[in-house]
mmCIF file of C-alpha atoms and ligand atoms in Angstrom:
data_model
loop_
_atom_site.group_PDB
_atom_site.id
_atom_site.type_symbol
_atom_site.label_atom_id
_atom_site.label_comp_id
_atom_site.label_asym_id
_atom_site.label_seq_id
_atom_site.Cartn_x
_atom_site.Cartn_y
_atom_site.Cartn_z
ATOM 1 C CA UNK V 1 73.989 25.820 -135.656
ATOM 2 C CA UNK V 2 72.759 23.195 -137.908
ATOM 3 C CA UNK V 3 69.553 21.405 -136.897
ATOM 4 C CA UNK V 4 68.940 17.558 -137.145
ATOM 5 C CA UNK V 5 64.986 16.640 -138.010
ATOM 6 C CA UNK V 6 63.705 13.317 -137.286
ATOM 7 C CA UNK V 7 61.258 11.925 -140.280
ATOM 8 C CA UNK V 8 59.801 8.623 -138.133
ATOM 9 C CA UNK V 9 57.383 6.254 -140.312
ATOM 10 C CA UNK V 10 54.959 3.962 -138.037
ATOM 11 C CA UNK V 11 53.518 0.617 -139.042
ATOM 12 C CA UNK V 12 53.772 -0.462 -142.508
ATOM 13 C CA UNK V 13 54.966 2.273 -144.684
ATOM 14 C CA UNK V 14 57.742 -0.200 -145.400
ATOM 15 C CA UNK V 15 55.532 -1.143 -148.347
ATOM 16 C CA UNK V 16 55.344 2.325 -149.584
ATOM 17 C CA UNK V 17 55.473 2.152 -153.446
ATOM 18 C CA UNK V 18 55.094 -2.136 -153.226
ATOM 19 C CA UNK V 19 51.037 -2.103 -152.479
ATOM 20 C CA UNK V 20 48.294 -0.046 -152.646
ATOM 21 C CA UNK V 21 49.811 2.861 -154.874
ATOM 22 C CA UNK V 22 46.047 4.129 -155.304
ATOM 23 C CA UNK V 23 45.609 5.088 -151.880
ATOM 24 C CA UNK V 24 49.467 5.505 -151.306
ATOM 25 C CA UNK V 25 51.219 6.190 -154.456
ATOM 26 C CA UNK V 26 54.060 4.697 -156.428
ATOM 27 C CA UNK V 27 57.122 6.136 -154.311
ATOM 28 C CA UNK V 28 59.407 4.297 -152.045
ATOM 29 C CA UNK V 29 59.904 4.952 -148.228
ATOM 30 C CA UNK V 30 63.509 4.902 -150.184
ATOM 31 C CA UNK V 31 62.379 7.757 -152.996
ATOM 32 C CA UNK V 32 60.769 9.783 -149.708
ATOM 33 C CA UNK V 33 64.188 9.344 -148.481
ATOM 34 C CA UNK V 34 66.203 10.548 -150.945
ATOM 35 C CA UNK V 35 63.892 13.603 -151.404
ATOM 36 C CA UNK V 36 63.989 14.954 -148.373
ATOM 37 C CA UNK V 37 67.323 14.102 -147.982
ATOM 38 C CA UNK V 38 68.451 16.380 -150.847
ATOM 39 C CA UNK V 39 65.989 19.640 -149.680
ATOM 40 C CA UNK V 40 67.353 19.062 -146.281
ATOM 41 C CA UNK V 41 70.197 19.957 -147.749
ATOM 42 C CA UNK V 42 68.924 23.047 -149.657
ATOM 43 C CA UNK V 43 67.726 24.384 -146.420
ATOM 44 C CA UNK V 44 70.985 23.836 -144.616
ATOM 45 C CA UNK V 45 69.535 20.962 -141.855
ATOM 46 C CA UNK V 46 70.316 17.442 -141.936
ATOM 47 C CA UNK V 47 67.407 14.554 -141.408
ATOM 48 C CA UNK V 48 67.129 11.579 -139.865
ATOM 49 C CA UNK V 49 64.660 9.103 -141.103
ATOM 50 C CA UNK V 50 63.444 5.872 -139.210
ATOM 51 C CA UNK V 51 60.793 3.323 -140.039
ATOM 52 C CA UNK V 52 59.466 0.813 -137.293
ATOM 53 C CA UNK V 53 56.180 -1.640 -136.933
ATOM 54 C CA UNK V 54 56.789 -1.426 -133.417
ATOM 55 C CA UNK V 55 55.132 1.040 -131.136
ATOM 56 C CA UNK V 56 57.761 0.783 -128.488
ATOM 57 C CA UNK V 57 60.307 1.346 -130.845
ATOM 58 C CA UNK V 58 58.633 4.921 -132.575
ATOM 59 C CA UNK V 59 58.558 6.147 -128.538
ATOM 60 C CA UNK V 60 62.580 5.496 -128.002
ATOM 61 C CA UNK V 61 62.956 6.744 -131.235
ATOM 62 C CA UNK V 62 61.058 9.764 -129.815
ATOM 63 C CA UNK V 63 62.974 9.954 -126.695
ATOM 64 C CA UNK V 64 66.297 10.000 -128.601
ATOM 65 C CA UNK V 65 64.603 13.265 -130.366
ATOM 66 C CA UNK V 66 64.306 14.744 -127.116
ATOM 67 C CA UNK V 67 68.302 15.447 -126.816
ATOM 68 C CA UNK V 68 68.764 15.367 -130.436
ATOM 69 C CA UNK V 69 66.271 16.867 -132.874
ATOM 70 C CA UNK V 70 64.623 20.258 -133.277
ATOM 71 C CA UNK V 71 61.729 19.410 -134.696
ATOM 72 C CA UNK V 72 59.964 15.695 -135.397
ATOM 73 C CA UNK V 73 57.585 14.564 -138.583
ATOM 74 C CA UNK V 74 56.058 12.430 -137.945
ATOM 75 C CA UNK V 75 53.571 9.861 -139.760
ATOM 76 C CA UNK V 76 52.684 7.066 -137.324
ATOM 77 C CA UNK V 77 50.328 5.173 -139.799
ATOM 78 C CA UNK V 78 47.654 3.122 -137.736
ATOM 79 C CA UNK V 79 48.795 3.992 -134.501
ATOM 80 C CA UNK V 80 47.795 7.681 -135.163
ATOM 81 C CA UNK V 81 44.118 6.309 -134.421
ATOM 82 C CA UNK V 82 44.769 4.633 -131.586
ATOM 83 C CA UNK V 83 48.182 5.065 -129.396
ATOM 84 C CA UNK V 84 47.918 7.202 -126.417
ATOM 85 C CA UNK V 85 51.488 6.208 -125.548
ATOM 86 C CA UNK V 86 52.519 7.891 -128.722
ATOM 87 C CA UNK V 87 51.455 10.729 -127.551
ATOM 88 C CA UNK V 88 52.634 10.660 -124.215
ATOM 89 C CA UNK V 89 55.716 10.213 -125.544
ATOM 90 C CA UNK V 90 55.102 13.270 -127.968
ATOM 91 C CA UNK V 91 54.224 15.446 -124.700
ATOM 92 C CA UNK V 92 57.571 15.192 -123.361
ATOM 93 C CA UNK V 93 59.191 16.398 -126.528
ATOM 94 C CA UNK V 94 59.906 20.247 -126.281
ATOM 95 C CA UNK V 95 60.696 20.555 -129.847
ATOM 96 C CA UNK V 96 58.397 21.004 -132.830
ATOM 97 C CA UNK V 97 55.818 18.463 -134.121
ATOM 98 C CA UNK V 98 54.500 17.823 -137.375
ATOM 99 C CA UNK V 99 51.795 15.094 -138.470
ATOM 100 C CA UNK V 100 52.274 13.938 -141.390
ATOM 101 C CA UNK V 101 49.507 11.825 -143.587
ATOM 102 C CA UNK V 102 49.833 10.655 -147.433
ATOM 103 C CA UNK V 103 46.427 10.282 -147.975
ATOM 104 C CA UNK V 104 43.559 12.266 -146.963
ATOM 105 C CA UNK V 105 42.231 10.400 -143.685
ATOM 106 C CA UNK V 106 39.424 12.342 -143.617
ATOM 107 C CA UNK V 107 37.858 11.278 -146.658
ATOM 108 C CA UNK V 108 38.394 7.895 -145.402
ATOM 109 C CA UNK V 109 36.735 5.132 -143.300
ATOM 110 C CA UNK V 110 35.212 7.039 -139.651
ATOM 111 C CA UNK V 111 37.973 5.118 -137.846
ATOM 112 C CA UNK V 112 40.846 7.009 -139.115
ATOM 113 C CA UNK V 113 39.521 10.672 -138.569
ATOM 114 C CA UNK V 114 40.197 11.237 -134.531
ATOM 115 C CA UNK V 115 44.073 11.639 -134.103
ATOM 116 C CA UNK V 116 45.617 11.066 -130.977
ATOM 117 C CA UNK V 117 48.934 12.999 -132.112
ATOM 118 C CA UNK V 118 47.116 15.798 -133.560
ATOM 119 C CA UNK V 119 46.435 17.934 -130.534
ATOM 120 C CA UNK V 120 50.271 18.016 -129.811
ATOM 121 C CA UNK V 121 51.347 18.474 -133.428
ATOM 122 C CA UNK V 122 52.613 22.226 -134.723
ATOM 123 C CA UNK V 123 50.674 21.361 -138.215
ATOM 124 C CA UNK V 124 49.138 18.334 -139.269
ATOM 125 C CA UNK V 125 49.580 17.516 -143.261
ATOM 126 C CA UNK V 126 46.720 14.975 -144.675
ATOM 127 C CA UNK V 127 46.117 14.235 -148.492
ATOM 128 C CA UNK V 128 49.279 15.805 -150.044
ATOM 129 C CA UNK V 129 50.515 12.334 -150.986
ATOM 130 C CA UNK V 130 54.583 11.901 -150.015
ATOM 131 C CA UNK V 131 55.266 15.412 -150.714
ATOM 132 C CA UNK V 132 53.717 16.220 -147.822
ATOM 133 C CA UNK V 133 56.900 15.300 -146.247
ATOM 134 C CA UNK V 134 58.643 17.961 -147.683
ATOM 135 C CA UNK V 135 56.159 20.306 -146.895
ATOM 136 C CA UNK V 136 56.686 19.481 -143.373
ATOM 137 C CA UNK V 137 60.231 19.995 -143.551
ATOM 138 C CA UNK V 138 60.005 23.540 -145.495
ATOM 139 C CA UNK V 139 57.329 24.598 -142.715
ATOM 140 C CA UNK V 140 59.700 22.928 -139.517
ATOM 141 C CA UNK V 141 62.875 24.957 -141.179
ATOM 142 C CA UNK V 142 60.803 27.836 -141.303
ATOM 143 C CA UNK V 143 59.905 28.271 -137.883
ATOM 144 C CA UNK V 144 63.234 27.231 -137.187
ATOM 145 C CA UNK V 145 64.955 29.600 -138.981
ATOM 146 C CA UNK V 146 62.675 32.490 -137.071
ATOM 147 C CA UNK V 147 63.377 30.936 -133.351
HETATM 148 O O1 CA2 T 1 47.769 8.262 -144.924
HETATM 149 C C1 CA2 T 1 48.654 7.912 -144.142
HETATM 150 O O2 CA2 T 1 49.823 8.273 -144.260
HETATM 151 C C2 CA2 T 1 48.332 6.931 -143.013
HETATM 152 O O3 CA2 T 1 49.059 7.347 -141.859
HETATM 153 C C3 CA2 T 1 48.803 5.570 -143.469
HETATM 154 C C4 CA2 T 1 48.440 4.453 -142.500
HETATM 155 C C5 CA2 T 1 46.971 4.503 -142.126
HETATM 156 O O4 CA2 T 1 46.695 3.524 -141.134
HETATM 157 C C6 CA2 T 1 46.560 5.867 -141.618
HETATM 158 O O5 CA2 T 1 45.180 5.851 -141.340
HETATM 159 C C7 CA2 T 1 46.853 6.933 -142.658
HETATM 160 C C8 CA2 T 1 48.731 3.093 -143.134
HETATM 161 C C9 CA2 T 1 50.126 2.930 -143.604
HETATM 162 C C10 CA2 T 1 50.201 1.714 -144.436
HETATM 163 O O6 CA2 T 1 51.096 1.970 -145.483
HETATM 164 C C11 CA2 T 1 51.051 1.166 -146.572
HETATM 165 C C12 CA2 T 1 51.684 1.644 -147.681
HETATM 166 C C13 CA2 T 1 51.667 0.928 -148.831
HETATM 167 C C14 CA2 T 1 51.036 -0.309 -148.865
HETATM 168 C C15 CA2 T 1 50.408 -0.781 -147.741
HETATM 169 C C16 CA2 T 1 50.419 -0.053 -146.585
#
């Protein structure tokens, strides 16, 4: 059976590629999209990619995973730092979990270091700019592949 992977995008990442490409780089949510989209397909799963500013929209999105996704990758941008609903939410996922971070939040302001998602997350990615996406997926269809 072919499994679906949700790829959800928190607050902001929108401007991926349009501000900031120091910290963030020059590629699109849209160029992140297309890449994964074409080594989902490689690895014989399809994604499902989702971008919202709102934090009650990233948990229904989360919910839907529950009866619909294998595994979730997740970056929730600011609300990493500081949504304990996230996480809730997160908790009553069975499938896997992957955080996923462009830059490297730890060698960044004190603030963005504790994680709420982190202690449910199967692997946390941090610093690999947007190819850390695809390292998520390669790592979810891996332990996929061996369930
Ligand atoms: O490094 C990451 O991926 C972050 O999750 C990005 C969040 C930040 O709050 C986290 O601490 C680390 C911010 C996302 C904002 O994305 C932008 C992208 C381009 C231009 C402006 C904002």
């Amino acid at each position: 059976m072919s499994h679906t992977i949700f790829i959800l995008n928190g607050p902001n990442l929108n401007l991926l590629g349009k501000r900031q490409p120091e910290i963030y780089g020059a590629e699109t949510l849209a160029d992140v999209e297309t890449r994964c989209r074409a080594l989902a397909e490689s690895l014989g799963v399809t994604v499902a990619l989702f971008q919202s500013n709102h934090e009650g929209v990233i948990i229904d999105t989360i919910h839907r995973a529950r009866e619909e996704a294998a595994a979730i990758i997740i970056n929730p941008g600011a609300f990493t730092h500081t949504s304990v609903a996230i996480l809730d939410a997160l908790n009553a996922y069975d499938g896997l979990v992957f955080e996923c971070h462009i830059s490297n939040v730890h060698k960044r302001e004190p603030f963005r270091h504790h994680s709420y998602v982190s202690g449910r997350a199967d692997g946390v990615m941090a610093g690999f700019g947007t190819e850390g996406y695809e390292l998520c997926l390669r790592r979810a269809c891996s332990l996929l592949s061996k369930a």
